[in-house]
Amino acid sequence: MVAVAGVSFRPEAVADRSFDPGRRLALVPEPDNEHDPNAVAIWNEERTLQAGYVPRESAEPLDGTEIAVSLWRAGEGLRVLIVPAGSWVGRPKR
């Protein structure tokens, strides 16, 4: 589980229902990112809203094929589960 970095720059995106707990998310590597070539952006599944980034210390081994699922939101914060491609991830109880 990771705390999404940079959510304070996108509070309206993080508040969107597409980041509700249990929703699948897209991991998008940004090799051309001028600040960090290992950056991996976290978008909603439709790739219409970006919540932020995988923290730098967790991003380097990722290639974007992994499964990401929103776990919970608290205030402006967002926590995401990231597991290898092909893993089974169930839906949380509501």
PDB file of C-alpha atoms in Angstrom:
ATOM      1  CA  MET A   1       0.000   0.000   0.000  1.00  0.00           C
ATOM      2  CA  VAL A   2       1.239   3.487  -0.813  1.00  0.00           C
ATOM      3  CA  ALA A   3       0.115   6.987   0.056  1.00  0.00           C
ATOM      4  CA  VAL A   4      -0.297   8.850  -3.236  1.00  0.00           C
ATOM      5  CA  ALA A   5       2.134  11.755  -3.566  1.00  0.00           C
ATOM      6  CA  GLY A   6       1.024  15.128  -4.884  1.00  0.00           C
ATOM      7  CA  VAL A   7      -2.690  14.831  -4.109  1.00  0.00           C
ATOM      8  CA  SER A   8      -2.702  18.311  -2.569  1.00  0.00           C
ATOM      9  CA  PHE A   9      -2.239  19.680  -6.106  1.00  0.00           C
ATOM     10  CA  ARG A  10      -5.336  17.805  -7.358  1.00  0.00           C
ATOM     11  CA  PRO A  11      -7.963  17.778  -4.572  1.00  0.00           C
ATOM     12  CA  GLU A  12     -10.867  17.998  -7.042  1.00  0.00           C
ATOM     13  CA  ALA A  13      -9.616  14.911  -8.870  1.00  0.00           C
ATOM     14  CA  VAL A  14      -9.087  12.867  -5.702  1.00  0.00           C
ATOM     15  CA  ALA A  15     -12.629  13.726  -4.550  1.00  0.00           C
ATOM     16  CA  ASP A  16     -14.086  12.270  -7.766  1.00  0.00           C
ATOM     17  CA  ARG A  17     -16.036   9.002  -7.454  1.00  0.00           C
ATOM     18  CA  SER A  18     -13.583   7.340  -9.846  1.00  0.00           C
ATOM     19  CA  PHE A  19     -11.154   7.200  -6.883  1.00  0.00           C
ATOM     20  CA  ASP A  20     -13.670   5.651  -4.450  1.00  0.00           C
ATOM     21  CA  PRO A  21     -12.442   2.621  -2.465  1.00  0.00           C
ATOM     22  CA  GLY A  22     -12.371  -0.509  -4.592  1.00  0.00           C
ATOM     23  CA  ARG A  23     -12.019   1.322  -7.903  1.00  0.00           C
ATOM     24  CA  ARG A  24      -9.312   0.177 -10.307  1.00  0.00           C
ATOM     25  CA  LEU A  25      -6.727   2.790 -11.195  1.00  0.00           C
ATOM     26  CA  ALA A  26      -4.195   3.191 -13.998  1.00  0.00           C
ATOM     27  CA  LEU A  27      -0.448   3.401 -13.400  1.00  0.00           C
ATOM     28  CA  VAL A  28       1.231   5.456 -16.113  1.00  0.00           C
ATOM     29  CA  PRO A  29       5.041   5.562 -16.243  1.00  0.00           C
ATOM     30  CA  GLU A  30       6.488   8.948 -17.243  1.00  0.00           C
ATOM     31  CA  PRO A  31      10.024   8.241 -18.526  1.00  0.00           C
ATOM     32  CA  ASP A  32      10.176  11.770 -19.995  1.00  0.00           C
ATOM     33  CA  ASN A  33       9.313  13.434 -16.664  1.00  0.00           C
ATOM     34  CA  GLU A  34      11.921  16.190 -16.249  1.00  0.00           C
ATOM     35  CA  HIS A  35      11.948  15.860 -12.454  1.00  0.00           C
ATOM     36  CA  ASP A  36      12.087  12.058 -12.183  1.00  0.00           C
ATOM     37  CA  PRO A  37      12.439   9.619 -15.125  1.00  0.00           C
ATOM     38  CA  ASN A  38      11.133   6.829 -12.829  1.00  0.00           C
ATOM     39  CA  ALA A  39       7.898   8.741 -12.073  1.00  0.00           C
ATOM     40  CA  VAL A  40       4.682   6.727 -12.227  1.00  0.00           C
ATOM     41  CA  ALA A  41       1.446   8.727 -12.340  1.00  0.00           C
ATOM     42  CA  ILE A  42      -1.773   7.429 -10.786  1.00  0.00           C
ATOM     43  CA  TRP A  43      -4.887   8.074 -12.890  1.00  0.00           C
ATOM     44  CA  ASN A  44      -8.469   6.879 -12.658  1.00  0.00           C
ATOM     45  CA  GLU A  45      -9.174   3.773 -14.732  1.00  0.00           C
ATOM     46  CA  GLU A  46     -10.494   5.837 -17.650  1.00  0.00           C
ATOM     47  CA  ARG A  47      -7.336   8.022 -17.577  1.00  0.00           C
ATOM     48  CA  THR A  48      -9.352  11.237 -17.432  1.00  0.00           C
ATOM     49  CA  LEU A  49      -8.229  12.408 -13.964  1.00  0.00           C
ATOM     50  CA  GLN A  50      -4.821  12.186 -12.315  1.00  0.00           C
ATOM     51  CA  ALA A  51      -4.672  11.847  -8.526  1.00  0.00           C
ATOM     52  CA  GLY A  52      -0.909  12.145  -8.152  1.00  0.00           C
ATOM     53  CA  TYR A  53       2.150   9.905  -8.221  1.00  0.00           C
ATOM     54  CA  VAL A  54       3.495   6.721  -6.711  1.00  0.00           C
ATOM     55  CA  PRO A  55       6.012   7.895  -4.079  1.00  0.00           C
ATOM     56  CA  ARG A  56       9.534   8.104  -5.494  1.00  0.00           C
ATOM     57  CA  GLU A  57      10.889   5.342  -3.238  1.00  0.00           C
ATOM     58  CA  SER A  58       8.222   2.899  -4.495  1.00  0.00           C
ATOM     59  CA  ALA A  59       8.083   3.857  -8.190  1.00  0.00           C
ATOM     60  CA  GLU A  60      11.379   2.605  -9.622  1.00  0.00           C
ATOM     61  CA  PRO A  61      10.516  -1.113  -9.860  1.00  0.00           C
ATOM     62  CA  LEU A  62       7.081  -0.443 -11.459  1.00  0.00           C
ATOM     63  CA  ASP A  63       6.473  -0.693 -15.203  1.00  0.00           C
ATOM     64  CA  GLY A  64       2.767   0.200 -15.401  1.00  0.00           C
ATOM     65  CA  THR A  65       1.484  -3.356 -15.857  1.00  0.00           C
ATOM     66  CA  GLU A  66       0.700  -3.723 -12.164  1.00  0.00           C
ATOM     67  CA  ILE A  67      -2.835  -3.596 -10.760  1.00  0.00           C
ATOM     68  CA  ALA A  68      -3.689  -0.537  -8.675  1.00  0.00           C
ATOM     69  CA  VAL A  69      -6.819  -0.243  -6.547  1.00  0.00           C
ATOM     70  CA  SER A  70      -8.005   2.655  -4.408  1.00  0.00           C
ATOM     71  CA  LEU A  71      -8.167   1.547  -0.765  1.00  0.00           C
ATOM     72  CA  TRP A  72      -9.325   4.636   1.122  1.00  0.00           C
ATOM     73  CA  ARG A  73      -9.434   8.400   1.223  1.00  0.00           C
ATOM     74  CA  ALA A  74      -8.926  10.595   4.269  1.00  0.00           C
ATOM     75  CA  GLY A  75      -9.236  14.325   3.768  1.00  0.00           C
ATOM     76  CA  GLU A  76      -7.159  15.026   0.681  1.00  0.00           C
ATOM     77  CA  GLY A  77      -5.126  11.816   1.127  1.00  0.00           C
ATOM     78  CA  LEU A  78      -5.482   8.702  -0.981  1.00  0.00           C
ATOM     79  CA  ARG A  79      -4.076   5.231  -0.288  1.00  0.00           C
ATOM     80  CA  VAL A  80      -3.608   2.751  -3.115  1.00  0.00           C
ATOM     81  CA  LEU A  81      -2.853  -0.963  -3.226  1.00  0.00           C
ATOM     82  CA  ILE A  82      -0.387  -1.933  -5.970  1.00  0.00           C
ATOM     83  CA  VAL A  83       0.097  -5.617  -6.790  1.00  0.00           C
ATOM     84  CA  PRO A  84       1.753  -7.521  -9.672  1.00  0.00           C
ATOM     85  CA  ALA A  85      -0.207  -8.015 -12.901  1.00  0.00           C
ATOM     86  CA  GLY A  86      -2.309 -11.166 -12.787  1.00  0.00           C
ATOM     87  CA  SER A  87      -2.995 -10.901  -9.046  1.00  0.00           C
ATOM     88  CA  TRP A  88      -6.531 -11.377  -7.812  1.00  0.00           C
ATOM     89  CA  VAL A  89      -7.935  -8.390  -5.963  1.00  0.00           C
ATOM     90  CA  GLY A  90     -11.407  -8.578  -4.404  1.00  0.00           C
ATOM     91  CA  ARG A  91     -13.789  -5.687  -3.767  1.00  0.00           C
ATOM     92  CA  PRO A  92     -13.928  -4.242  -0.244  1.00  0.00           C
ATOM     93  CA  LYS A  93     -17.065  -4.682   1.868  1.00  0.00           C
ATOM     94  CA  ARG A  94     -19.193  -1.544   1.914  1.00  0.00           C
TER      95      ARG A  94
END
